[in-house]
Coordinates of C-alpha atoms and ligand atoms in Angstrom, one line a residue:
M919 CA -5.3 130.1 -14.2
K920 CA -5.3 130.4 -10.5
S921 CA -3.9 133.9 -10.0
I922 CA -6.3 136.8 -10.0
K923 CA -3.4 138.8 -11.6
W924 CA -3.5 136.9 -14.8
K925 CA -7.2 136.8 -14.9
L926 CA -7.2 140.6 -14.7
V927 CA -4.6 140.8 -17.6
L928 CA -6.7 138.4 -19.7
V929 CA -10.0 140.4 -19.1
Y930 CA -8.2 143.6 -19.9
I931 CA -6.8 142.2 -23.2
I932 CA -10.1 140.7 -24.2
L933 CA -11.9 144.0 -23.5
V934 CA -9.4 146.0 -25.5
F935 CA -9.6 143.4 -28.3
I936 CA -13.3 143.6 -28.4
V937 CA -13.3 147.4 -28.4
M938 CA -10.7 147.6 -31.1
L939 CA -12.4 145.0 -33.2
V940 CA -15.7 146.7 -33.0
S941 CA -14.4 150.1 -33.6
G942 CA -12.1 148.9 -36.4
T943 CA -14.9 147.1 -38.2
F944 CA -17.1 150.1 -37.8
M945 CA -14.4 152.3 -39.2
L946 CA -13.8 150.0 -42.2
M947 CA -17.5 149.8 -42.9
Q948 CA -17.8 153.5 -42.7
M949 CA -14.8 154.1 -45.0
R950 CA -16.1 151.5 -47.5
S951 CA -19.5 153.1 -47.5
N952 CA -17.9 156.5 -48.0
E953 CA -15.8 155.2 -50.9
T954 CA -18.7 153.5 -52.5
D955 CA -20.9 156.6 -52.0
K956 CA -18.2 158.7 -53.6
A957 CA -17.9 156.2 -56.5
R958 CA -21.6 156.1 -56.9
T959 CA -21.9 159.9 -57.1
Q960 CA -19.0 159.8 -59.7
L961 CA -20.7 157.0 -61.7
K962 CA -24.1 158.9 -61.6
E963 CA -22.4 162.1 -62.7
C964 CA -20.8 160.3 -65.6
A965 CA -24.1 158.7 -66.5
D966 CA -25.8 162.1 -66.4
K967 CA -23.0 163.4 -68.6
I968 CA -23.5 160.6 -71.1
N969 CA -27.2 161.2 -71.0
G970 CA -26.9 164.9 -71.4
E971 CA -24.1 165.0 -74.0
I972 CA -24.8 161.9 -76.0
I973 CA -28.3 160.6 -75.7
S974 CA -30.2 163.9 -75.4
G975 CA -27.9 165.6 -78.0
N976 CA -28.1 162.9 -80.7
K977 CA -31.4 161.7 -81.9
S978 CA -29.9 158.7 -83.7
A979 CA -28.1 155.9 -82.1
E980 CA -25.6 155.8 -84.9
L981 CA -24.3 159.0 -83.8
F982 CA -23.5 157.8 -80.3
Q983 CA -20.2 156.3 -81.2
D984 CA -18.8 159.5 -82.6
A985 CA -20.2 161.5 -79.8
F986 CA -18.4 159.2 -77.3
E987 CA -15.1 160.0 -79.0
N988 CA -15.4 163.6 -77.7
L989 CA -16.6 162.6 -74.3
I990 CA -14.1 163.1 -71.5
M991 CA -14.6 160.7 -68.6
P992 CA -12.8 160.9 -65.2
Q993 CA -9.9 158.7 -64.6
G994 CA -10.9 155.0 -64.0
V995 CA -14.5 155.5 -65.0
Q996 CA -15.9 153.7 -68.0
G997 CA -19.3 154.2 -69.5
C998 CA -21.4 152.8 -72.4
I999 CA -24.9 152.8 -73.8
L1000 CA -26.9 149.7 -74.1
D1001 CA -29.9 149.1 -76.3
V1002 CA -32.7 147.6 -74.3
S1003 CA -34.6 146.5 -77.4
K1004 CA -31.6 144.5 -78.6
Q1005 CA -31.0 142.5 -75.4
N1006 CA -28.8 145.2 -74.0
Q1007 CA -26.4 145.2 -76.8
T1008 CA -23.8 147.8 -76.6
L1009 CA -24.3 150.8 -78.9
A1010 CA -21.3 152.8 -78.0
P1011 CA -18.4 153.4 -77.4
T1012 CA -16.7 151.3 -80.0
Q1013 CA -14.3 149.4 -77.6
F1014 CA -17.4 148.0 -75.8
L1015 CA -19.3 147.0 -78.9
N1016 CA -18.6 143.3 -78.6
M1017 CA -19.0 143.1 -74.9
R1018 CA -22.1 142.0 -73.1
F1019 CA -22.8 143.0 -69.5
Y1020 CA -24.8 140.8 -67.3
D1021 CA -25.0 142.9 -64.2
S1022 CA -27.6 143.1 -61.5
A1023 CA -27.3 146.9 -61.7
I1024 CA -28.7 146.6 -65.2
E1025 CA -31.4 144.2 -64.1
N1026 CA -32.3 146.5 -61.2
A1027 CA -32.4 149.5 -63.5
M1028 CA -34.7 147.7 -65.8
S1029 CA -37.0 146.3 -63.2
G1030 CA -36.8 149.1 -60.6
S1031 CA -39.4 151.8 -60.5
D1032 CA -36.8 154.6 -60.6
G1033 CA -34.8 152.8 -63.3
V1034 CA -31.6 153.0 -61.4
G1035 CA -29.3 150.1 -60.4
F1036 CA -26.1 149.9 -58.5
N1037 CA -23.7 147.0 -58.0
L1038 CA -20.8 146.7 -55.7
S1039 CA -17.6 144.7 -56.5
K1040 CA -18.8 142.9 -59.6
K1041 CA -16.2 140.8 -61.1
D1042 CA -16.0 141.4 -64.9
I1043 CA -13.5 141.7 -67.6
D1044 CA -12.0 144.9 -68.8
V1045 CA -11.5 145.9 -72.4
N1046 CA -8.0 144.3 -72.4
N1047 CA -9.6 141.1 -71.2
T1048 CA -8.4 141.3 -67.5
A1049 CA -11.0 140.3 -64.9
K1050 CA -11.5 143.1 -62.3
E1051 CA -13.8 144.1 -59.7
W1052 CA -16.1 146.9 -60.6
L1053 CA -18.5 149.3 -59.0
T1054 CA -21.3 149.6 -61.5
Y1055 CA -24.2 151.9 -62.1
A1056 CA -27.0 151.5 -64.6
V1057 CA -29.8 153.9 -65.4
L1058 CA -32.6 153.9 -68.0
A1059 CA -32.3 156.7 -70.5
G1060 CA -33.8 158.0 -73.7
D1061 CA -37.3 158.1 -74.9
N1062 CA -39.4 155.3 -73.6
S1063 CA -36.3 154.2 -71.7
R1064 CA -34.8 152.7 -74.9
Y1065 CA -31.3 152.8 -73.6
I1066 CA -29.4 151.9 -70.5
I1067 CA -26.5 154.0 -69.5
Y1068 CA -24.0 151.7 -67.9
T1069 CA -21.1 153.2 -66.0
R1070 CA -18.5 151.4 -64.0
I1071 CA -15.3 152.2 -62.0
D1072 CA -12.4 150.0 -61.2
A1073 CA -12.9 148.9 -57.6
S1074 CA -9.3 147.7 -57.1
P1075 CA -7.9 151.1 -55.9
I1076 CA -10.8 151.3 -53.4
N1077 CA -10.3 147.7 -52.3
E1078 CA -6.5 148.2 -52.1
N1079 CA -7.1 151.3 -50.0
L1080 CA -9.5 149.4 -47.8
S1081 CA -7.2 146.4 -47.4
K1082 CA -4.3 148.8 -46.5
I1083 CA -6.5 150.4 -43.9
T1084 CA -7.5 146.9 -42.7
M1085 CA -3.9 146.0 -42.4
T1086 CA -3.2 149.2 -40.5
I1087 CA -6.1 148.5 -38.2
F1088 CA -4.9 144.9 -37.8
F1089 CA -1.4 146.1 -36.7
M1090 CA -3.0 148.7 -34.5
V1091 CA -5.0 145.9 -32.9
I1092 CA -1.8 143.9 -32.4
I1093 CA 0.0 146.9 -30.9
G1094 CA -3.1 147.7 -28.8
L1095 CA -3.2 144.2 -27.5
V1096 CA 0.5 144.1 -26.7
L1097 CA 0.2 147.5 -25.0
S1098 CA -3.0 146.5 -23.2
G1099 CA -1.2 143.3 -22.1
V1100 CA 1.7 145.3 -20.7
L1101 CA -0.6 148.0 -19.2
G1102 CA -3.0 145.3 -17.9
F1103 CA -0.1 143.5 -16.3
L1104 CA 1.2 146.7 -14.6
L1105 CA -2.3 147.6 -13.5
S1106 CA -3.2 144.2 -12.2
N1107 CA 0.2 144.1 -10.5
A1108 CA -0.6 147.3 -8.7
L1109 CA -4.1 146.0 -7.9
T1110 CA -3.0 142.5 -6.8
R1111 CA 0.1 143.5 -4.9
P1112 CA -1.8 144.6 -1.8
I1113 CA -4.0 141.5 -2.2
I1114 CA -1.0 139.2 -2.4
E1115 CA 0.5 141.0 0.6
L1116 CA -2.9 140.6 2.5
T1117 CA -3.0 136.9 1.6
R1118 CA 0.6 136.4 2.8
V1119 CA -0.1 138.2 6.1
A1120 CA -3.5 136.4 6.6
K1121 CA -1.7 133.1 6.1
A1122 CA 1.0 134.1 8.7
M1123 CA -1.8 135.2 11.1
A1124 CA -3.6 131.9 10.6
G1125 CA -0.3 130.2 11.5
G1126 CA -0.4 132.1 14.8
D1127 CA 2.0 135.0 14.0
L1128 CA -0.1 138.0 14.8
N1129 CA 2.8 140.4 14.9
Q1130 CA 2.4 141.3 11.3
N1131 CA 2.4 144.7 9.8
I1132 CA 0.7 144.9 6.4
K1133 CA 2.1 147.5 4.0
V1134 CA -0.6 149.9 3.1
Y1135 CA -0.1 150.9 -0.6
S1136 CA -3.0 153.2 -1.0
N1137 CA -6.0 154.6 0.7
D1138 CA -8.5 152.7 -1.4
E1139 CA -10.8 149.9 -0.3
I1140 CA -7.9 147.4 -0.2
G1141 CA -5.7 149.9 1.7
Q1142 CA -8.6 150.3 4.2
L1143 CA -9.0 146.5 4.4
S1144 CA -5.2 146.1 5.1
Q1145 CA -5.4 148.8 7.8
T1146 CA -8.5 147.2 9.4
I1147 CA -6.8 143.7 9.3
T1148 CA -3.6 145.2 10.9
E1149 CA -5.7 146.8 13.6
M1150 CA -7.8 143.6 14.1
A1151 CA -4.6 141.5 14.4
Q1152 CA -3.1 144.0 16.9
E1153 CA -6.3 143.8 18.9
I1154 CA -6.4 140.0 18.8
N1155 CA -2.7 140.0 19.8
Q1156 CA -3.4 142.3 22.7
Y1157 CA -6.3 140.1 23.7
I1158 CA -4.1 137.0 23.5
I1159 CA -1.4 138.7 25.5
T1160 CA -3.9 139.8 28.1
S1161 CA -5.6 136.4 28.3
D1162 CA -2.1 134.7 28.4
S1163 CA -1.0 136.9 31.3
E1164 CA -4.4 136.3 33.0
K1165 CA -3.8 132.5 32.5
N1166 CA -0.3 132.8 33.8
K1167 CA -1.5 134.7 36.8
M1168 CA -4.1 132.1 37.5
E1169 CA -1.6 129.3 37.0
T1170 CA 0.8 131.1 39.4
I1171 CA -1.9 131.7 41.9
L1172 CA -3.0 128.1 41.7
H1173 CA 0.6 126.8 41.8
N1174 CA 1.5 128.8 44.8
M1175 CA -1.7 128.1 46.7
T1176 CA -1.3 126.1 49.8
D1177 CA -4.7 124.7 49.1
G1178 CA -5.0 122.0 46.5
V1179 CA -7.2 122.6 43.5
L1180 CA -8.5 119.8 41.2
A1181 CA -10.7 120.4 38.1
Y1182 CA -12.5 117.7 36.1
D1183 CA -14.4 118.3 32.9
S1184 CA -17.9 116.9 32.2
G1185 CA -16.2 113.7 30.8
D1186 CA -14.4 113.2 34.2
T1187 CA -11.0 114.1 32.6
L1188 CA -8.6 115.8 35.0
I1189 CA -8.0 119.2 33.4
H1190 CA -6.2 120.8 36.3
A1191 CA -4.3 119.7 39.4
N1192 CA -2.0 122.1 41.2
S1193 CA 1.1 120.8 43.0
A1194 CA -0.5 121.4 46.4
S1195 CA -3.3 118.9 45.5
E1196 CA -0.8 116.3 44.6
E1197 CA 1.2 116.8 47.7
L1198 CA -1.9 116.8 50.0
L1199 CA -3.5 113.7 48.4
N1200 CA -0.2 111.9 47.9
L1201 CA -1.8 109.4 45.6
G1202 CA 0.8 109.6 42.8
D1203 CA -0.1 110.7 39.3
L1204 CA -3.6 111.9 39.6
K1205 CA -4.2 111.8 35.9
R1206 CA -4.0 108.0 36.1
I1207 CA -6.6 107.7 38.8
P1208 CA -10.3 107.8 37.7
A1209 CA -12.2 110.9 38.9
K1210 CA -14.6 108.6 40.7
D1211 CA -11.9 107.0 42.8
V1212 CA -10.4 110.4 43.7
M1213 CA -13.8 111.7 44.7
N1214 CA -14.5 108.6 46.8
Y1215 CA -11.2 108.9 48.4
L1216 CA -12.0 112.5 49.4
G1217 CA -15.3 111.2 50.9
F1218 CA -17.7 112.2 48.1
E1219 CA -19.2 108.8 47.8
D1220 CA -22.7 110.2 47.2
G1221 CA -21.6 112.7 44.6
I1222 CA -20.8 116.3 45.3
D1223 CA -24.3 117.2 46.6
Q1224 CA -22.6 116.8 49.9
K1225 CA -20.3 119.8 49.1
E1226 CA -17.9 119.3 52.0
S1227 CA -16.1 116.3 53.3
T1228 CA -13.3 115.8 55.8
I1229 CA -11.1 112.8 55.8
A1230 CA -8.1 111.7 58.0
T1231 CA -5.2 110.2 56.2
G1232 CA -2.1 109.2 58.2
D1233 CA -1.6 112.1 60.6
K1234 CA -3.3 114.6 58.4
F1235 CA -6.9 115.9 58.2
I1236 CA -8.0 117.0 54.8
L1237 CA -11.1 119.1 54.1
S1238 CA -12.4 119.1 50.5
T1239 CA -15.0 121.4 49.1
A1240 CA -16.5 120.5 45.7
A1241 CA -18.7 122.5 43.3
Y1242 CA -19.9 122.4 39.7
Y1243 CA -18.7 125.0 37.3
L1244 CA -21.0 126.0 34.4
D1245 CA -20.5 126.7 30.8
I1246 CA -21.8 129.8 29.0
N1247 CA -25.2 128.2 28.5
G1248 CA -25.5 127.5 32.2
N1249 CA -24.9 123.7 31.9
K1250 CA -22.6 121.8 34.2
A1251 CA -19.2 121.8 32.6
G1252 CA -17.3 120.0 35.3
V1253 CA -16.3 119.9 38.9
V1254 CA -13.8 121.9 40.9
V1255 CA -12.5 120.5 44.2
V1256 CA -10.6 122.6 46.7
I1257 CA -8.6 120.6 49.1
Q1258 CA -7.3 122.1 52.4
D1259 CA -5.0 120.7 55.0
V1260 CA -7.0 121.3 58.2
T1261 CA -4.6 119.2 60.4
K1262 CA -3.5 122.2 62.4
M1263 CA -7.0 123.5 62.8
T1264 CA -8.4 120.1 63.8
K1265 CA -5.5 119.6 66.2
L1266 CA -6.0 123.0 67.7
D1267 CA -9.7 122.2 68.0
N1268 CA -8.9 118.9 69.7
M1269 CA -6.4 120.7 72.0
R1270 CA -9.1 123.3 72.9
K1271 CA -11.5 120.5 73.8
E1272 CA -8.9 118.6 75.7
F1273 CA -7.9 121.8 77.5
V1274 CA -11.5 122.5 78.6
A1275 CA -11.8 118.9 79.8
N1276 CA -8.5 119.2 81.6
V1277 CA -9.4 122.4 83.3
S1278 CA -12.7 121.0 84.4
H1279 CA -11.1 117.9 85.6
E1280 CA -8.4 119.8 87.5
L1281 CA -10.9 122.0 89.2
R1282 CA -13.4 119.3 89.9
T1283 CA -11.2 117.3 92.3
P1284 CA -10.3 120.1 94.7
L1285 CA -13.9 121.5 94.4
T1286 CA -15.4 118.1 95.3
T1287 CA -12.9 117.9 98.2
V1288 CA -13.8 121.4 99.5
K1289 CA -17.6 120.6 99.1
T1290 CA -17.4 117.3 100.8
Y1291 CA -15.3 118.6 103.7
T1292 CA -17.5 121.7 104.0
E1293 CA -20.7 119.5 104.1
T1294 CA -19.1 117.2 106.7
L1295 CA -18.2 120.2 108.8
L1296 CA -21.8 121.6 108.5
D1297 CA -23.2 118.2 109.3
G1298 CA -21.6 118.4 112.8
A1299 CA -17.9 117.7 112.4
M1300 CA -17.3 121.4 113.1
N1301 CA -18.2 120.7 116.7
D1302 CA -15.1 118.6 117.0
A1303 CA -12.4 121.2 117.1
G1304 CA -9.6 118.8 116.1
V1305 CA -11.4 117.3 113.2
A1306 CA -12.6 120.8 112.2
L1307 CA -9.1 122.1 112.1
D1308 CA -7.9 119.2 110.0
F1309 CA -10.8 119.6 107.6
L1310 CA -10.2 123.4 107.3
K1311 CA -6.5 122.8 106.6
V1312 CA -7.5 120.4 103.7
I1313 CA -10.1 123.0 102.5
D1314 CA -7.4 125.7 102.7
S1315 CA -4.8 123.6 100.8
E1316 CA -7.3 122.6 98.1
S1317 CA -8.4 126.3 97.7
Q1318 CA -4.7 127.2 97.3
R1319 CA -4.4 124.5 94.7
M1320 CA -7.3 126.0 92.8
A1321 CA -6.0 129.5 93.2
L1322 CA -2.6 128.3 91.9
L1323 CA -4.3 126.6 89.0
V1324 CA -6.4 129.6 88.1
Q1325 CA -3.3 131.8 88.5
D1326 CA -1.3 129.6 86.1
L1327 CA -4.2 129.5 83.6
L1328 CA -4.4 133.3 83.7
E1329 CA -0.7 133.5 83.1
L1330 CA -0.9 131.2 80.1
S1331 CA -3.9 133.1 78.8
K1332 CA -1.9 136.3 79.0
L1333 CA 1.0 134.7 77.2
D1334 CA -1.3 133.3 74.6
N1335 CA -2.9 136.7 73.9
K1336 CA 0.5 138.4 74.0
Q1337 CA -0.7 140.5 76.8
L1338 CA 2.3 139.8 78.9
K1339 CA 4.6 142.8 78.6
L1340 CA 8.2 141.8 79.1
D1341 CA 10.1 144.2 81.2
L1342 CA 13.4 143.7 79.5
E1343 CA 16.7 144.7 81.2
V1344 CA 20.3 143.6 81.0
L1345 CA 21.1 141.1 83.6
D1346 CA 23.9 138.7 84.5
L1347 CA 22.7 135.1 84.1
N1348 CA 25.4 133.9 86.5
A1349 CA 24.0 136.0 89.3
L1350 CA 20.4 135.2 88.5
I1351 CA 20.9 131.5 88.6
C1352 CA 22.9 131.8 91.7
Q1353 CA 20.1 133.6 93.5
C1354 CA 17.5 131.0 92.2
V1355 CA 19.7 128.1 93.3
K1356 CA 19.9 129.7 96.8
Q1357 CA 16.1 129.9 97.0
N1358 CA 15.7 126.2 96.1
V1359 CA 18.6 124.7 97.8
I1360 CA 16.6 124.6 101.1
L1361 CA 14.0 122.4 99.3
A1362 CA 16.7 120.1 98.1
E1363 CA 18.3 119.9 101.5
K1364 CA 15.0 118.9 102.9
K1365 CA 15.2 115.9 100.6
H1366 CA 18.8 115.4 101.3
Q1367 CA 19.7 116.2 97.7
S1368 CA 22.8 118.0 96.7
M1369 CA 22.5 121.0 94.4
I1370 CA 25.7 122.3 92.8
F1371 CA 25.9 125.2 90.5
T1372 CA 29.0 125.8 88.4
P1373 CA 28.8 129.4 87.1
L1374 CA 30.9 130.7 84.2
K1375 CA 33.9 132.8 85.2
N1376 CA 32.8 135.8 83.3
A1377 CA 29.5 137.7 83.7
C1378 CA 26.9 136.4 81.3
F1379 CA 24.9 139.3 80.1
I1380 CA 21.5 138.7 78.5
E1381 CA 18.5 141.0 78.0
A1382 CA 15.4 139.6 79.6
D1383 CA 12.6 140.1 82.1
V1384 CA 14.2 139.1 85.5
G1385 CA 10.9 138.2 87.1
R1386 CA 9.9 135.9 84.2
I1387 CA 13.2 134.2 83.8
N1388 CA 13.4 133.7 87.5
Q1389 CA 9.9 132.0 87.3
V1390 CA 11.3 129.7 84.6
L1391 CA 14.4 128.8 86.5
T1392 CA 12.4 128.2 89.7
N1393 CA 10.1 125.9 87.9
I1394 CA 12.9 123.9 86.2
I1395 CA 15.0 123.6 89.4
S1396 CA 12.0 122.8 91.6
N1397 CA 11.0 120.1 89.1
A1398 CA 14.5 118.6 89.4
V1399 CA 14.0 118.5 93.1
K1400 CA 10.4 117.3 93.0
Y1401 CA 11.0 114.5 90.5
S1402 CA 14.2 113.2 92.0
P1403 CA 14.3 110.9 95.0
A1404 CA 16.0 111.7 98.3
G1405 CA 19.8 111.7 98.1
A1406 CA 19.8 112.6 94.4
S1407 CA 22.2 115.2 93.1
I1408 CA 21.3 118.1 90.9
E1409 CA 24.0 119.7 88.8
I1410 CA 23.4 123.1 87.4
S1411 CA 26.0 124.4 84.9
L1412 CA 26.3 127.2 82.3
E1413 CA 28.1 126.9 79.0
D1414 CA 29.3 129.7 76.8
A1415 CA 28.4 128.9 73.2
E1416 CA 29.2 131.3 70.4
A1417 CA 26.1 133.4 70.2
Y1418 CA 24.3 132.2 73.3
F1419 CA 24.6 130.7 76.8
R1420 CA 23.3 127.3 77.6
L1421 CA 22.1 126.3 81.0
F1422 CA 21.9 122.6 81.9
V1423 CA 19.8 121.5 84.9
K1424 CA 20.7 117.9 85.4
D1425 CA 19.3 115.5 87.9
N1426 CA 19.7 111.8 88.4
G1427 CA 16.0 111.3 89.3
M1428 CA 13.3 109.1 87.9
G1429 CA 13.6 110.4 84.3
I1430 CA 10.9 110.7 81.7
P1431 CA 9.8 107.9 79.4
R1432 CA 10.8 108.5 75.8
E1433 CA 7.2 108.7 74.5
D1434 CA 6.3 111.3 77.1
L1435 CA 9.4 113.5 76.7
R1436 CA 8.1 115.4 73.6
R1437 CA 4.8 116.1 75.4
I1438 CA 6.0 117.4 78.8
F1439 CA 5.7 121.0 77.5
E1440 CA 2.1 120.6 76.6
R1441 CA -0.5 122.0 79.0
F1442 CA -1.7 119.7 81.8
Y1443 CA 0.7 117.0 80.5
R1444 CA 2.1 115.0 83.4
V1445 CA 4.0 111.8 83.2
D1446 CA 2.7 110.6 86.6
K1447 CA -0.5 112.4 87.3
A1448 CA -0.9 111.2 90.9
R1449 CA 2.6 112.0 91.9
S1450 CA 2.5 115.4 90.2
R1451 CA -0.8 116.3 92.0
A1452 CA 0.6 115.0 95.3
M1453 CA 3.4 117.4 94.9
G1454 CA 1.1 120.3 94.3
G1455 CA 1.9 120.5 90.5
T1456 CA -0.7 121.8 88.1
G1457 CA 0.9 120.3 84.9
L1458 CA 1.2 123.8 83.6
G1459 CA 4.7 124.8 84.8
L1460 CA 6.7 123.6 81.8
A1461 CA 4.1 125.0 79.4
I1462 CA 4.4 128.4 81.0
A1463 CA 8.2 128.1 81.0
K1464 CA 8.2 127.3 77.3
E1465 CA 5.9 130.3 76.5
I1466 CA 8.1 132.7 78.5
M1467 CA 11.3 131.4 76.9
E1468 CA 9.8 131.8 73.4
A1469 CA 8.5 135.2 74.2
H1470 CA 12.1 136.1 74.8
N1471 CA 13.2 134.3 71.7
F1472 CA 15.0 131.8 73.9
R1473 CA 14.6 128.1 73.8
I1474 CA 14.0 125.2 76.2
T1475 CA 14.4 121.5 75.5
A1476 CA 14.7 118.3 77.6
N1477 CA 16.8 115.2 77.5
S1478 CA 15.9 112.3 79.7
E1479 CA 16.4 108.6 80.2
L1480 CA 13.9 106.7 82.3
G1481 CA 15.4 105.8 85.7
K1482 CA 18.6 107.7 85.1
G1483 CA 17.6 111.3 85.2
T1484 CA 16.6 114.3 83.3
T1485 CA 18.6 117.3 81.8
M1486 CA 16.7 120.4 81.0
I1487 CA 18.6 122.6 78.5
L1488 CA 17.8 126.4 78.4
R1489 CA 19.3 128.5 75.6
F1490 CA 19.7 132.3 76.1
D1491 CA 20.8 134.6 73.4
K1492 CA 23.8 136.7 74.4
L1493 CA 23.3 140.4 74.8
R1494 CA 24.4 142.2 71.6
V1495 CA 25.7 145.8 71.4
D1496 CA 26.2 147.2 68.0
G1497 CA 25.8 143.7 66.6
E1498 CA 28.5 142.3 68.7
T1499 CA 28.0 139.9 71.6
V1500 CA 29.1 141.2 75.0
Ligands
ADP1085 P1 3.9 119.9 87.2 O1 3.2 120.9 87.9 O2 3.2 118.6 87.2 O3 5.3 119.7 87.8 P2 5.2 120.7 84.9 O4 4.7 121.3 83.7 O5 6.3 121.5 85.6 O6 4.0 120.3 85.8 O7 5.9 119.3 84.5 C1 5.2 118.5 83.6 C2 5.6 117.0 83.9 O8 6.9 116.8 83.4 C3 5.6 116.7 85.3 O9 4.3 116.3 85.7 C4 6.6 115.5 85.3 O10 5.9 114.3 85.1 C5 7.5 115.8 84.2 N1 8.8 116.4 84.7 C6 9.1 117.7 84.7 N2 10.4 117.8 85.2 C7 10.9 116.6 85.5 C8 12.1 116.1 85.9 N3 13.2 116.9 86.3 N4 12.2 114.7 86.1 C9 11.2 113.9 85.8 N5 10.0 114.4 85.3 C10 9.9 115.7 85.2

């Protein structure tokens, strides 16, 4: 019997059965004792009557029989007088004369100190020879206790009564048991229903479904337990929701981080790797690679005591930082590695170093020249006016070079720091280029170069800083002159593209080798250093031009073929009024 419900029913039935059995038995015993007491009193009264009316009233035993004839006995009670001296032979009444009574009541009366005996349910025969159960009473009477008065009453009516009552009690027990069974069932049902409901909900919760609402049937202990479990489940659910959302948040953060994050547990199993880490390392499925190999690859050959390591892979620089994470007991639970792409930073750092080296180098040459010439002058060359003049001219030109260089550097620095404020105004690109061409055409003519500008028919309005754009145009056009031989032709043309104007400055000069082409906009980058320097170039012109163009949101690119010529392409956004180009 597994169910508590049936156990309760059984206990209830057993309890009721025991109570009814005990109380029934007690009732029966009480009734039986009452009945026998009543019979005993009746038998004693009859015996007293026989004693009073027969034995005491008649001196002679012969008279007893006649005296009995007149004696009226209650219904069912029989009485007789026995002669002790004649082995208890019956003296009267006549119908008992031939009967002998062997009864413990008689023996008790004879042997007992009070001379009284009583016997319950003695089986004996009646006068009509039928065996019956009797309640008997015997008492010594007469002088010297010569007689025994023996009275008896038929026990059958009493027994019948008792058995009827027993049957009634039996039926009552049966009815009581049935009723207790039904009531017990209803009661245990009421008791176990919330427990069954609790069990069902607890099982569902154990299965992970915490969104359960337990029906509270009452406000008793079980009701309170149900209430507490519901609240507990809600709290756990809330906790799970919070921790899930925290986890999701963490996952999203890790997933969207540009830095890679790897986490290994103490058994060197990869427990987390975000997509950035896989992209940065580019080693394929990281789960398949042993932790040691990954750590070695990242430069942690001596374990993570080293904490930081930078490696170069392909054109990338990767900085990794590793640290142990601890469990709640403070023991090492694994390693977390953060991987950063420091390519840009490293390149910038390299560029900075290169820039400083370039500036020093650019300044050192003219400075050395100035110093040498000055020393020579001081050493006596100044006395020769001709030589002194030549020397001073060199010193002047070198100083100018240095001044130019410093000026360009300052310009770049302003552009870098966004200190350069553009004085924007609407201007006609056609007119601006025309003016610039005019300024440079003299230079070209000196080299016997032709310079042709084909303007667009319409005015080309752009919004820009005239001075700056003029600076860019001058640099581009003067470069075309500078890096093209005598007799070369320089074609300058404008094109009207949808949203912008494109300016082409095309020369058929020396051109730029393919590998240098993408670097000519870098600071101090010169294809032919000696030639550039000889022409007074600083190597910063195109870098400045690019910065200026980008400050305007314009663009500059270059196409070139070595030995055939170079085309610089400048793109200017058209002026827009109310969203429409003009
Ligand atoms: P520089 O002061 O040396 O002229 P720039 O920044 O103006 O510096 O130009 C960078 C380099 O690009 C030059 O040194 C030169 O080698 C190359 N260059 C620029 N324009 C041309 C051109 N039209 N034809 C060939 N080479 C050019």
